[in-house]
Short mmCIF file of C-alpha atoms in Angstrom, two decimals:
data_model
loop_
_atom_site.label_atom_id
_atom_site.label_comp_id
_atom_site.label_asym_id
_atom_site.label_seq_id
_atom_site.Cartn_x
_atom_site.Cartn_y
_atom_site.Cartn_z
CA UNK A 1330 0.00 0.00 0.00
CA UNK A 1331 1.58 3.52 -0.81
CA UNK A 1332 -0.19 6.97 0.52
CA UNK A 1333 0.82 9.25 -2.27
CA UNK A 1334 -1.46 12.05 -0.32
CA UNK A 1335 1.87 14.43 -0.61
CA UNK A 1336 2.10 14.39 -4.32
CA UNK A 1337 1.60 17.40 -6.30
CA UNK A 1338 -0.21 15.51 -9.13
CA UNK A 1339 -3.96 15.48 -9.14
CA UNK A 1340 -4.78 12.10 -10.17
CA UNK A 1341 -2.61 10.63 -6.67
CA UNK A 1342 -3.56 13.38 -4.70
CA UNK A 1343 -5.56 12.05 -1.42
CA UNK A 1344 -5.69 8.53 -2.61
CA UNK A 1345 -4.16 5.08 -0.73
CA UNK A 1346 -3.04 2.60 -3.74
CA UNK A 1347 -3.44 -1.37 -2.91
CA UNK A 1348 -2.45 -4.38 -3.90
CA UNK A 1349 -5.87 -4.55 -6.21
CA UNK A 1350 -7.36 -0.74 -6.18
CA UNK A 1351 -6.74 2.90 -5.98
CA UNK A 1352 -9.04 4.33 -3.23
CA UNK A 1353 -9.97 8.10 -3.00
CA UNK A 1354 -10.15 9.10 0.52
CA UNK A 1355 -11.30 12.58 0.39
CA UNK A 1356 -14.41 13.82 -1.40
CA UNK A 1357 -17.99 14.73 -1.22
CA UNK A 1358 -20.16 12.41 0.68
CA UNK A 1359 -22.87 12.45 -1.61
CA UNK A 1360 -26.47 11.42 0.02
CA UNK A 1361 -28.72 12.83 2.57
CA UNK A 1362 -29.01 10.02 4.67
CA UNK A 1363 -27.62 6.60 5.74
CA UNK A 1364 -30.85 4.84 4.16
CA UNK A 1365 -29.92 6.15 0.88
CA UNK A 1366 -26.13 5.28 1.05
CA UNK A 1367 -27.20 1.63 2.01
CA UNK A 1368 -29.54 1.69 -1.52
CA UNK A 1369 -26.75 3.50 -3.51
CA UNK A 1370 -24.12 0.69 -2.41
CA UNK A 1371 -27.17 -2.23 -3.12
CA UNK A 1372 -27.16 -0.81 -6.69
CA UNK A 1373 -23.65 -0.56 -6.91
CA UNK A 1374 -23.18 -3.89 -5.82
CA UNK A 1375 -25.93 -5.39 -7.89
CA UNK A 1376 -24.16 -3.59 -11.30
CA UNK A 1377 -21.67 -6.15 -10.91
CA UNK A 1378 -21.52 -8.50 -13.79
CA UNK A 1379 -23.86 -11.10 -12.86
CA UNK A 1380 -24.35 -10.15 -9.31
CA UNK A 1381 -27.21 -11.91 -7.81
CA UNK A 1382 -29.11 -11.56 -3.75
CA UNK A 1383 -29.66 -13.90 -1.40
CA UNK A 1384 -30.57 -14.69 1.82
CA UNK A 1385 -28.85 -18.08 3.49
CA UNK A 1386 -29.30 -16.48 6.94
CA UNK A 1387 -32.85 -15.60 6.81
CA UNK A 1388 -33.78 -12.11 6.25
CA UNK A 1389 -30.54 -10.85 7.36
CA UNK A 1390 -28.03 -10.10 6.18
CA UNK A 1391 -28.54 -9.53 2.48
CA UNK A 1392 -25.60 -11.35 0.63
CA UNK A 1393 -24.65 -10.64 -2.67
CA UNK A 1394 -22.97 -13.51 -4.49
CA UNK A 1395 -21.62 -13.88 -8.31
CA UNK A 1396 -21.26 -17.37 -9.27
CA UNK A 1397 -22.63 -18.66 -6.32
CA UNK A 1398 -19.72 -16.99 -4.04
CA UNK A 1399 -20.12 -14.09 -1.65
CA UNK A 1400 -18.20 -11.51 -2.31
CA UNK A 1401 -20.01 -8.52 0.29
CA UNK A 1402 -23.55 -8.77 2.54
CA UNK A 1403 -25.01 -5.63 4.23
CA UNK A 1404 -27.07 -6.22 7.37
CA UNK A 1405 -27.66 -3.69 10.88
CA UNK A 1406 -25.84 -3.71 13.49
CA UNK A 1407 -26.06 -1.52 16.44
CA UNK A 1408 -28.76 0.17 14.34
CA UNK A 1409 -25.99 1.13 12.00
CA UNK A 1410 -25.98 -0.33 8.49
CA UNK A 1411 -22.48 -2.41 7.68
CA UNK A 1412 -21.28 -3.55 4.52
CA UNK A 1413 -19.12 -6.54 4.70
CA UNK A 1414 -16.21 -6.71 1.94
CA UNK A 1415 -13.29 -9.56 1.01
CA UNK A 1416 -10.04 -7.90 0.74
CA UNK A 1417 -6.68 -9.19 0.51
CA UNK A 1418 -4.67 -9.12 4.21
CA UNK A 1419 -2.12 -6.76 3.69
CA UNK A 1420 -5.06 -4.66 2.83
CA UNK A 1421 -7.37 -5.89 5.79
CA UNK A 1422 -4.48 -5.10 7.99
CA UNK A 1423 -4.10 -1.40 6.46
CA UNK A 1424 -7.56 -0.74 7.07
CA UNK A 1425 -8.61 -1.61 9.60
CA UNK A 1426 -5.46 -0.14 11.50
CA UNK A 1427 -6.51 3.17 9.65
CA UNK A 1428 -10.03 4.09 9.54
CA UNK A 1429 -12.16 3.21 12.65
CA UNK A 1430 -15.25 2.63 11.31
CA UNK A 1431 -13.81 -0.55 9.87
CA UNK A 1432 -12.83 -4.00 11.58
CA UNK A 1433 -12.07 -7.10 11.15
CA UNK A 1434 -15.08 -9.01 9.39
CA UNK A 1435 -17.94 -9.73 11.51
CA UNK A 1436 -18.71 -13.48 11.51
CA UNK A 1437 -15.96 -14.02 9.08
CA UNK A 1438 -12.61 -14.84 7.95
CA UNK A 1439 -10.88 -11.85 9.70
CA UNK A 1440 -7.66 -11.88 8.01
CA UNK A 1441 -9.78 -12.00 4.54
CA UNK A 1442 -12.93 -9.82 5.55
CA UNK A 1443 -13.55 -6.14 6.93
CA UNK A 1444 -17.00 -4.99 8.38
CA UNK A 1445 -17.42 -1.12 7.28
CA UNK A 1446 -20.18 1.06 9.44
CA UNK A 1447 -21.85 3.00 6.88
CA UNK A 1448 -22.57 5.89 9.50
CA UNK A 1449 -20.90 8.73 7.38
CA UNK A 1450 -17.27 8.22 8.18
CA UNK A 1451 -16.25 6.82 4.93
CA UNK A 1452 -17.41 8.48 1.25
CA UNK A 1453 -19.73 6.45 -1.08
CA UNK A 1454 -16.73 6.30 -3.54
CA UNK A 1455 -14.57 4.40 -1.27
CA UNK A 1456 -17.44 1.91 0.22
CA UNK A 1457 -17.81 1.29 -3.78
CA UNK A 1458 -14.49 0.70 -4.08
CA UNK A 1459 -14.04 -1.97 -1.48
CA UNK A 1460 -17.43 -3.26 -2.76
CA UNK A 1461 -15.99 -3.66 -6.51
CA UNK A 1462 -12.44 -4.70 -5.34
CA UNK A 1463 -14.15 -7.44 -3.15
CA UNK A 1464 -16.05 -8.91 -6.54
CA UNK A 1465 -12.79 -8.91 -8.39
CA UNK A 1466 -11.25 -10.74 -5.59
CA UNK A 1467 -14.06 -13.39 -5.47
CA UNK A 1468 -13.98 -13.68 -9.62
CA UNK A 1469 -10.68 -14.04 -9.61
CA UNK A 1470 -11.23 -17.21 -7.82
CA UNK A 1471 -13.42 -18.11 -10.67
CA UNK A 1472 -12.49 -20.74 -13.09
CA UNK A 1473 -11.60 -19.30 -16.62
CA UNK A 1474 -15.09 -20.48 -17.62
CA UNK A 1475 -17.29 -19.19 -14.93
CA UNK A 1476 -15.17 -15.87 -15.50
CA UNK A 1477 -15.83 -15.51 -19.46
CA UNK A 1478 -19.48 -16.46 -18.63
CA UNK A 1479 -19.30 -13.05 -16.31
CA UNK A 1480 -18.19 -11.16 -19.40
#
């Protein structure tokens, strides 16, 4: 992971580079409440190429899967919306370490999953980050013919 936050150029300026994405920290925040950042991230995550829901838990969580793998759910906790992204450790590490409204995955692999409170802390462009960077981490996974069946 590099911070290139002190570089003059406007492309790397306030953005953390990992392993598998470039995530812009600063920004507008975008929506008026938390209800509408949880449907803005459900649409975001359903875009994905052949992103489908389901619900193996009962009502809650709702899980999105491609290819019948998870790759992020969003349920409440604490009466806080979460979304619930794979990421790669070194990553996991970085972040949760640097923003507090992530930690280690709830109910999950912690060294492969972070929990994110969607409580206003984080912009919609990073949440959407994580949430596309965990799909490409679960397709990558893929075999070559469930991925060209994605495209």
């Amino acid at each position: 992971m590099w911070n290139f936050s002190g570089i003059a150029s406007p492309f790397y300026a306030n953005c953390l580079i990992f392993d598998t994405v470039v995530i812009f920290v600063y920004g507008g925040y975008g929506v008026k409440s938390t209800s509408d950042l949880v449907a803005l991230i459900d649409q975001h995550l359903l875009s994905q190429s052949g992103a489908v829901i389901d619900y193996p838990f009962g009502p809650e969580p709702t899980v999105y899967k491609v290819a019948g793998k998870m790759f992020a759910w969003i349920a409440v906790r604490e009466d806080t919306p979460v979304l619930t992204v794979k990421a790669a450790p070194a990553d996991v590490e970085f972040l949760v370490g640097e923003f507090p409204s992530i930690t280690p995955g709830y109910h999950m692999n912690k060294r492969h999953w972070i929990t994110i409170r969607m409580d206003g802390q984080l912009q919609r462009g990073m949440l959407e980050q994580l949430a596309s960077a965990s799909y490409h981490l679960v397709v990558s996974g893929l075999s070559k013919a469930q991925q060209s069946a994605l495209k």
